[in-house]
Short mmCIF file of C-alpha atoms and ligand atoms in Angstrom, two decimals:
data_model
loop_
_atom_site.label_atom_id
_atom_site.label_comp_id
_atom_site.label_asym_id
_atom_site.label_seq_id
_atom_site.Cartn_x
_atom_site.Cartn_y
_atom_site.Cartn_z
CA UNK A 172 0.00 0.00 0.00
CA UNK A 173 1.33 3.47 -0.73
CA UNK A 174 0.65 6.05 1.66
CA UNK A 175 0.92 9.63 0.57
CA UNK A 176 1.47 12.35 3.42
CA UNK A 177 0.35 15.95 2.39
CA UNK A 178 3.69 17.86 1.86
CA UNK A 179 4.01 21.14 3.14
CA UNK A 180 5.39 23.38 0.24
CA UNK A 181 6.06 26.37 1.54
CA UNK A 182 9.54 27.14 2.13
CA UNK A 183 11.24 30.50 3.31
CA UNK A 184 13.09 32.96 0.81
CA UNK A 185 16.38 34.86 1.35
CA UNK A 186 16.11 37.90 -0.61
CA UNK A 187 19.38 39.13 1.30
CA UNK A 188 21.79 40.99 -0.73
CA UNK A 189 19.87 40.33 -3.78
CA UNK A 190 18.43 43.03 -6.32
CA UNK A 191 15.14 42.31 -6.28
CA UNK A 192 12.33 42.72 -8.61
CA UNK A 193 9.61 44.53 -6.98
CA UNK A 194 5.81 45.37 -7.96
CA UNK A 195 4.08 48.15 -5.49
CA UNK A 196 0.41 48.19 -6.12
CA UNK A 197 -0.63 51.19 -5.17
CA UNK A 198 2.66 52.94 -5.28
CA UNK A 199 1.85 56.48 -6.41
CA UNK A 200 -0.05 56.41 -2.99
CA UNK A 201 0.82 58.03 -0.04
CA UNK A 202 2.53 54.74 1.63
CA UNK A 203 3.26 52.93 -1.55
CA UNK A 204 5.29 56.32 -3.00
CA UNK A 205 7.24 56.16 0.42
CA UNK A 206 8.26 52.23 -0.53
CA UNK A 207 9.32 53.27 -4.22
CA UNK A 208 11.83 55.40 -2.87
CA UNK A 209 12.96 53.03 0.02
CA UNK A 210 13.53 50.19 -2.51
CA UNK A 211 15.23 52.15 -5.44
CA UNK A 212 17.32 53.75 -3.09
CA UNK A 213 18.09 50.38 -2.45
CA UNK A 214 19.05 49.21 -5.44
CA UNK A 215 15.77 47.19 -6.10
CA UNK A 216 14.12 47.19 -10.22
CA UNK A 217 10.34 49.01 -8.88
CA UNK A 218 7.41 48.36 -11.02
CA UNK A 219 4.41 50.42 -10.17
CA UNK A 220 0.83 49.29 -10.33
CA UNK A 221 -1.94 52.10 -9.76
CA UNK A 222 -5.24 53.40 -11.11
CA UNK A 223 -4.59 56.42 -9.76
CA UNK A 224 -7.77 56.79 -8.21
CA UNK A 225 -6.40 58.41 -4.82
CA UNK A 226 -2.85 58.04 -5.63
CA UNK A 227 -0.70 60.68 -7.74
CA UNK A 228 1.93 60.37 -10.88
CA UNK A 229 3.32 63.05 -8.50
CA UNK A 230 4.35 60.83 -5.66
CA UNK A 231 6.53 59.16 -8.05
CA UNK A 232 7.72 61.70 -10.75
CA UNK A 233 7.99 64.57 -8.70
CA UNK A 234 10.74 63.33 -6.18
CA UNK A 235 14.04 62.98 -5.91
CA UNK A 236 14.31 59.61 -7.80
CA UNK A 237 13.48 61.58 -10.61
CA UNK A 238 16.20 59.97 -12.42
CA UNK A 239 15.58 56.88 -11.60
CA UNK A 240 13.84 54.21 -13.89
CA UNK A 241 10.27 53.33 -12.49
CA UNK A 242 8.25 51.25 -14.64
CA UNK A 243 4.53 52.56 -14.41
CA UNK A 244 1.15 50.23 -14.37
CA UNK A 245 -1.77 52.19 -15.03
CA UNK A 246 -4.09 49.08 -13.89
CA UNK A 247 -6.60 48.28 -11.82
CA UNK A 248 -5.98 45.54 -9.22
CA UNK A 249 -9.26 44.09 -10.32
CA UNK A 250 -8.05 44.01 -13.92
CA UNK A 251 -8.24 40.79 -16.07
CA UNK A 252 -4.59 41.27 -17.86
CA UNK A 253 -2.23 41.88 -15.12
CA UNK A 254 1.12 40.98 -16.33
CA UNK A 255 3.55 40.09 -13.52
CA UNK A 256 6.19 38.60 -15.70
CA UNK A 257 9.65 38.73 -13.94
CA UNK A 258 8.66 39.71 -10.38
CA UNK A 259 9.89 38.08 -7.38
CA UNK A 260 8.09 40.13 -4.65
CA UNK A 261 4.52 42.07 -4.84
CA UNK A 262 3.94 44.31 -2.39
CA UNK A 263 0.26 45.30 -1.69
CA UNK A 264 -0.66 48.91 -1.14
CA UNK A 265 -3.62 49.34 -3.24
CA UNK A 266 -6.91 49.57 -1.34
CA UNK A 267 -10.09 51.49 -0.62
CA UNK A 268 -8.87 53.01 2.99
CA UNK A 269 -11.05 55.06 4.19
CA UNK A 270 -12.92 53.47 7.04
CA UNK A 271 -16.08 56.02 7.05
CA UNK A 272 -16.65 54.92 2.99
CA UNK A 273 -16.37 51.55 3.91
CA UNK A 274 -19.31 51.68 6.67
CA UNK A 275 -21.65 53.43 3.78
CA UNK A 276 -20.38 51.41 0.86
CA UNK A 277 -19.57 48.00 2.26
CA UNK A 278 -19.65 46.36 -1.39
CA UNK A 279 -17.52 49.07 -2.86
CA UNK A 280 -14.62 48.43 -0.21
CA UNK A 281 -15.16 44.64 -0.41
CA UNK A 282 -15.23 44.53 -4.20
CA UNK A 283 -11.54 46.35 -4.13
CA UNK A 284 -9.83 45.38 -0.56
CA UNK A 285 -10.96 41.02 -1.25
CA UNK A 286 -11.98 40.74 -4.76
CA UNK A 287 -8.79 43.05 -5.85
CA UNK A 288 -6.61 40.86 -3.22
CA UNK A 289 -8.16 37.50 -4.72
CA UNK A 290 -7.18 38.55 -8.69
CA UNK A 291 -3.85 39.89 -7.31
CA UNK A 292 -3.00 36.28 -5.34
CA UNK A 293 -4.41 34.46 -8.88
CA UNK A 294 -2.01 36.06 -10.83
CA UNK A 295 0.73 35.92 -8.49
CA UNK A 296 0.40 32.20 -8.15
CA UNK A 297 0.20 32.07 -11.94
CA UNK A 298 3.33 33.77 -12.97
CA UNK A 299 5.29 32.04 -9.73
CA UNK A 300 5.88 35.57 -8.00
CA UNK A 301 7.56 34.04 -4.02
CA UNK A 302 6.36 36.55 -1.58
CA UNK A 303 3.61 38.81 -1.01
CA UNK A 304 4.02 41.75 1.89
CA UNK A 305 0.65 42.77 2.67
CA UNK A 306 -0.37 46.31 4.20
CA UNK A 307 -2.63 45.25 6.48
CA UNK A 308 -4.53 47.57 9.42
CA UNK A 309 -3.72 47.11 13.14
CA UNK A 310 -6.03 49.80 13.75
CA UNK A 311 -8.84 48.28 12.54
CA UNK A 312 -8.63 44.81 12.53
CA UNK A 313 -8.79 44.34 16.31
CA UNK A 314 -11.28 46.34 16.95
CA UNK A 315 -11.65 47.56 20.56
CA UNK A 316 -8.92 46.44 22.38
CA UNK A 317 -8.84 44.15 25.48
CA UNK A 318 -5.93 44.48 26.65
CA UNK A 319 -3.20 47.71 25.81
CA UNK A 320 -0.70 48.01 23.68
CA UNK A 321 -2.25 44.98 21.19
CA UNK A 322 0.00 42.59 20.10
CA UNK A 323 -0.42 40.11 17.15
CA UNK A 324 -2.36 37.54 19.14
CA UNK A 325 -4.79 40.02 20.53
CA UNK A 326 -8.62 38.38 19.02
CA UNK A 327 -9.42 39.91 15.64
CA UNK A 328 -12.89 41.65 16.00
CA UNK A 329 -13.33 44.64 13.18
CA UNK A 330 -16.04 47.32 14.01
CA UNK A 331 -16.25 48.25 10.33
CA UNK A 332 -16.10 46.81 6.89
CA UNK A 333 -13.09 48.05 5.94
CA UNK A 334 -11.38 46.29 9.24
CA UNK A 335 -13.08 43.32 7.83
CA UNK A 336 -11.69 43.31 3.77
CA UNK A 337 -8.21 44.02 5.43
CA UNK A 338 -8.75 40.80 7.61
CA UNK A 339 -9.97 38.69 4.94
CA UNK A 340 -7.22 40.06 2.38
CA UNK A 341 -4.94 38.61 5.49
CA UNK A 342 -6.55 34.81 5.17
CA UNK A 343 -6.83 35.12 1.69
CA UNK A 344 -3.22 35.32 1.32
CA UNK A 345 -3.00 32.57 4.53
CA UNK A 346 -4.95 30.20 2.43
CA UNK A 347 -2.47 30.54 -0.59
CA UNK A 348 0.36 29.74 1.53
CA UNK A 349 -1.13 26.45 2.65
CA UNK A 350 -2.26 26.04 -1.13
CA UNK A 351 0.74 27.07 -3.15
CA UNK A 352 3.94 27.55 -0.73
CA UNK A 353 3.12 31.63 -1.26
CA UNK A 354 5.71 33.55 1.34
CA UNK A 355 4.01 36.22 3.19
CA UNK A 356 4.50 38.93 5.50
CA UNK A 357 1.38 40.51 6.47
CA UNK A 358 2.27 44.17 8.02
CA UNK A 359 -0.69 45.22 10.57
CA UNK A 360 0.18 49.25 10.49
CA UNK A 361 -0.84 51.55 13.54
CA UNK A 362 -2.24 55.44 12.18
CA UNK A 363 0.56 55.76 9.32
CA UNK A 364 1.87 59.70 8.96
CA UNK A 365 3.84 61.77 7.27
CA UNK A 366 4.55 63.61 3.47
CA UNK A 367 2.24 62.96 0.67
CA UNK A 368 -0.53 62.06 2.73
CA UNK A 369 -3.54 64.32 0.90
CA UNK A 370 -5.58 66.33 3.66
CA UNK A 371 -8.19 66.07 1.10
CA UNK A 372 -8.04 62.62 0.76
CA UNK A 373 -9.23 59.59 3.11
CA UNK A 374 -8.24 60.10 6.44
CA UNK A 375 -4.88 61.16 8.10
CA UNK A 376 -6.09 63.64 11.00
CA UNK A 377 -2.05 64.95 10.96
CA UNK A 378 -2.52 66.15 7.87
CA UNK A 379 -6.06 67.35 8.14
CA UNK A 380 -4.97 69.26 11.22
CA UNK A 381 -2.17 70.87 9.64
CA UNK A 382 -4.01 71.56 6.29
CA UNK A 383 -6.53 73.56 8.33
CA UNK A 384 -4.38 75.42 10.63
CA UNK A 385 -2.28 76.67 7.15
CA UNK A 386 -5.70 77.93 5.72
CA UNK A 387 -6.34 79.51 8.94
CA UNK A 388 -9.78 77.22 9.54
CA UNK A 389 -10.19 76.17 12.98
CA UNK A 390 -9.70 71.87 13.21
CA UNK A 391 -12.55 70.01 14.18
CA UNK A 392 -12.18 67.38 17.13
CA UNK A 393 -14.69 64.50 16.76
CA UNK A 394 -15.47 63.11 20.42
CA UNK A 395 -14.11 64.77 22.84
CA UNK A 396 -10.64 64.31 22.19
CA UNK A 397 -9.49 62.14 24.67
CA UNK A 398 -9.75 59.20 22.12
CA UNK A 399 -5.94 57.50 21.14
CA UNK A 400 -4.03 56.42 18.26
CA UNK A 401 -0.47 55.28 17.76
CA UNK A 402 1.04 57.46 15.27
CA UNK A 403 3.88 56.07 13.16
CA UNK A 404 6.45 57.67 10.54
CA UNK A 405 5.90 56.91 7.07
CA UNK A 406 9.71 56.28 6.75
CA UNK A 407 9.53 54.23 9.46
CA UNK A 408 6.72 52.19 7.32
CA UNK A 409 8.74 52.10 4.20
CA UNK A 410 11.63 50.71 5.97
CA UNK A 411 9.75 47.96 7.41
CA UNK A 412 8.79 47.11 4.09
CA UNK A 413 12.08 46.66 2.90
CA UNK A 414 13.03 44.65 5.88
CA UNK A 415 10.26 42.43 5.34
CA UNK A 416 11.41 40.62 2.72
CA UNK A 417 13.67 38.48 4.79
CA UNK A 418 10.51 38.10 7.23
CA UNK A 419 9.25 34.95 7.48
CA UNK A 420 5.53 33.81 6.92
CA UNK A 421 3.76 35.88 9.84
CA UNK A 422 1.72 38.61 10.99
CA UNK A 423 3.99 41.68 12.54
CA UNK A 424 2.36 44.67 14.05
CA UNK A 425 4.35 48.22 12.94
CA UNK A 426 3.91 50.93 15.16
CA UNK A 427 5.22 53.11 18.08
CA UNK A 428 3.65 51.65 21.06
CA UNK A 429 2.67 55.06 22.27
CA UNK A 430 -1.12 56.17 22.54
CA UNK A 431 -1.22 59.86 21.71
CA UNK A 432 -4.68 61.46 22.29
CA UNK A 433 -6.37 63.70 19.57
CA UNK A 434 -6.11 66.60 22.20
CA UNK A 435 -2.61 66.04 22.21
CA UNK A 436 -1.91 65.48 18.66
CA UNK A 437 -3.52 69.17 18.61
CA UNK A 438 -1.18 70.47 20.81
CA UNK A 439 1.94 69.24 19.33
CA UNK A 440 0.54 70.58 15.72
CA UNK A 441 -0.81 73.91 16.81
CA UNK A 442 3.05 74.49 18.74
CA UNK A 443 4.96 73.90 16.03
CA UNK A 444 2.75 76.15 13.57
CA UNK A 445 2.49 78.76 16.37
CA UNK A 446 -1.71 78.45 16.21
CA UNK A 447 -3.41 79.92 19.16
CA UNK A 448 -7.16 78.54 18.54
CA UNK A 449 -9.22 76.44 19.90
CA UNK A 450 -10.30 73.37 17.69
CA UNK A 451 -14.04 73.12 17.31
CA UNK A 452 -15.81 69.64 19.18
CA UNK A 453 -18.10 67.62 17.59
CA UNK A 454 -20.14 64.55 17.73
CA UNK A 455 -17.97 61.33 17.87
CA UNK A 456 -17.54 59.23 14.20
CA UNK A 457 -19.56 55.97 14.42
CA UNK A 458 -17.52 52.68 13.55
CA UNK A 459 -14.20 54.26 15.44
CA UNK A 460 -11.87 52.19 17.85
CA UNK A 461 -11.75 54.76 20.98
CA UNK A 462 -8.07 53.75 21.98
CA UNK A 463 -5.35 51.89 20.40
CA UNK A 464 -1.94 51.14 20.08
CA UNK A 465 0.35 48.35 19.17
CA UNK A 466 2.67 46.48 20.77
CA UNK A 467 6.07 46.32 18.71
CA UNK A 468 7.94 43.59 20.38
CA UNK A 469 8.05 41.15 17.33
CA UNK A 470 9.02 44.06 15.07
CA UNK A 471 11.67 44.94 17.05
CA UNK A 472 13.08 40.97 17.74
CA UNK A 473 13.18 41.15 14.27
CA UNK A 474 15.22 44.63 13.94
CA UNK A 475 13.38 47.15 13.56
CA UNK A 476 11.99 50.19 15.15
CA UNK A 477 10.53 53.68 14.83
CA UNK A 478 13.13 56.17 14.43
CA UNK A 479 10.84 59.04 14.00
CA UNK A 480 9.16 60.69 16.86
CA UNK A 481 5.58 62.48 16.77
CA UNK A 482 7.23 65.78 17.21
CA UNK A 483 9.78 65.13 14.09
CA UNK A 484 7.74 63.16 12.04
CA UNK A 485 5.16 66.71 12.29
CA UNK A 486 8.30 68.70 11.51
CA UNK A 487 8.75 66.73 8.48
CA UNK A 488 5.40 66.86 7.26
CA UNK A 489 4.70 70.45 7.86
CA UNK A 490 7.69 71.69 5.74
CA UNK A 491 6.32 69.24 2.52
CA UNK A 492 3.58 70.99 3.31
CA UNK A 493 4.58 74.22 3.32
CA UNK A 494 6.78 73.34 -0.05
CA UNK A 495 3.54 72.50 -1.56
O1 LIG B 82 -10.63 66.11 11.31
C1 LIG B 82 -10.49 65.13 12.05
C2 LIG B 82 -10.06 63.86 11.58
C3 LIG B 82 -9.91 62.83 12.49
N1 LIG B 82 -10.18 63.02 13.81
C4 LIG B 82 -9.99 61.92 14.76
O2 LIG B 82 -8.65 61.50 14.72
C5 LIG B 82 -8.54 60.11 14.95
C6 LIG B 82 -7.75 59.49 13.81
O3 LIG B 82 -8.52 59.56 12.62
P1 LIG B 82 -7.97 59.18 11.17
O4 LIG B 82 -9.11 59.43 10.24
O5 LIG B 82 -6.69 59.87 10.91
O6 LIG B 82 -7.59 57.65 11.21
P2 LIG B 82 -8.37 56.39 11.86
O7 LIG B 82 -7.95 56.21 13.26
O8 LIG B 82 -9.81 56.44 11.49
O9 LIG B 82 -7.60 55.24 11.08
C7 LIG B 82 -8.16 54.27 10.31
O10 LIG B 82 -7.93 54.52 8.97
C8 LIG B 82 -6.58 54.58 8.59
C9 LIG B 82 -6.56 54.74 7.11
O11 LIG B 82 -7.27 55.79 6.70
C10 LIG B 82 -5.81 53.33 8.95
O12 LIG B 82 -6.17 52.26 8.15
C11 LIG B 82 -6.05 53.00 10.39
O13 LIG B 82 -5.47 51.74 10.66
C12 LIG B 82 -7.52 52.94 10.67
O14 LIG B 82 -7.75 52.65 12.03
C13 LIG B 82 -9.98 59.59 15.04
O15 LIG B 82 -10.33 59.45 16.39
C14 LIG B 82 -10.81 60.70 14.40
O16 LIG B 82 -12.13 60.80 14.90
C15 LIG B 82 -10.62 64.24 14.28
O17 LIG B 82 -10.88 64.40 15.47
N2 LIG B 82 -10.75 65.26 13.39
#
């Protein structure tokens, strides 16, 4: 009788030292942009996929890698034809992020953050790409958390839709390990901050705050303020990228570990642009964690930290704005 054992296929790539061949979906984004730069400065090849629906052929023109050669996707993650001929790592920014949309338009959000996953992982398997790092959401897939700061193993319990995609975009890409051997990291990002993040665009109360108090409008506080997030550097983001692809198959939290408070985010924005208003109050935003922040521990066993503080990180992203 011949007995056949199911084989586990998945195996762990070294990418160290090696010029790697890169796709960023969603890389004229605010995050994905930051990751260009990161891995051409690097000395990686970056392809860039993006419908620039939210992102901008700024982010990546407009900067000082100018010079260098990005290859540009103007695609759809939900597209039929994607080509990923040649690439050894995908990296997956593109999503619908903004959590109020994705409580009034819970098909729209599903139909890009799964669907778009689920054509990306087909095509990935199908031209033999080995790893997938996935920007995932540690503010939103946990929900309201038990216990303070939230590690990895803290229960997964979304309180909106777009919590949810970001969770099942997580399995999806689980279940094609255990199906294909596909090497994953799956980054679970705290409140992500910094240049190129559109005031306009969906979300980023840093930037709102700072957009407003340059125009001279008074911020609006949702709640009453006391309500936390863990702000991290974009940088900071973009370097745990590049890390990541010596990262084994697992879930890592990236983040400060801090809880700042809205009213204290205020403060820190209205000292360093000199503002002496009050922000208005309003009601609360349905659908909202009140307080989070995530523990770092595994990040950090595996080398890296934040480097940029609150106060810095602000610095930073006043002066792009000011250059604006
Ligand atoms: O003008 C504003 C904007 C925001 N806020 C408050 O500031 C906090 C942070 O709000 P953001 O909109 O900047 O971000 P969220 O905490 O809603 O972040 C969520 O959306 C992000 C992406 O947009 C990330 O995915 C993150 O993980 C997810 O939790 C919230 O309490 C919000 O109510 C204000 O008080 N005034």
């Amino acid at each position: 009788m011949i007995l056949i054992y199911p084989i586990n296929i998945s195996y762990f790539i070294n990418f160290y030292g090696d010029n790697v061949k890169v796709l960023i979906t969603g890389g004229a984004g605010f995050i994905g942009s930051h990751i260009v730069d990161k891995f051409l400065n690097n000395n990686h090849e970056v392809v860039v996929l993006d419908n620039l629906s939210t992102g901008n052929f700024r982010n990546i023109s407009n900067n000082k890698n100018n010079n260098k050669n990005i290859e540009f996707i103007n695609k759809d993650i939900r597209d039929n034809d994607l080509n990923l001929e040649g690439i050894d790592v995908v990296i997956h920014h593109a999503a619908q992020i903004n959590v109020r949309t994705s409580v009034e338009k819970p098909v729209y959000d599903g139909n890009i953050n799964i669907l778009g996953t689920i054509n990306l992982l087909e095509k990935i398997r199908q031209y033999d790409v080995k790893k997938i790092i996935f920007a995932s959401s540690g503010g939103a897939v946990y929900g309201e958390p038990h216990y303070m700061p939230v590690d990895e193993k803290h229960p997964v319990a979304p309180l909106c839709p777009y919590g949810m995609s970001k969770y099942c975009g997580e399995e999806y890409i689980k279940l094609y390990n255990r199906l294909y051997g596909l090497n994953y990291t799956i980054l679970r990002y705290a409140n992500v901050f910094g240049e190129r993040q559109d005031p306009m665009g969906e979300a980023g109360v840093i930037s709102i705050f700072i957009d407003k108090i340059m125009k001279n409008q008074r911020p609006t506080i949702f709640g009453d303020g006391n309500q936390t997030r863990d702000f991290v550097y974009v940088g900071d983001v973009a370097n745990a990228n590049l890390m990541a692809l010596n990262w084994k198959n697992e879930i890592v939290n990236i983040g400060t570990g801090k809880e700042t408070s809205v009213n204290e985010l205020f403060d820190v924005i209205a000292r360093e642009l000199n503002y002496k208003y009050k922000p208005i109050y309003d009601k609360p935003r349905e659908g909202e964690v009140y307080r989070i922040a995530l523990n770092i521990n595994r990040a950090k066993e595996l080398g890296w930290k934040p480097t940029v503080n609150l106060e810095e990180g602000i610095k930073r992203t006043v002066d792009w704005m000011k250059s604006l």
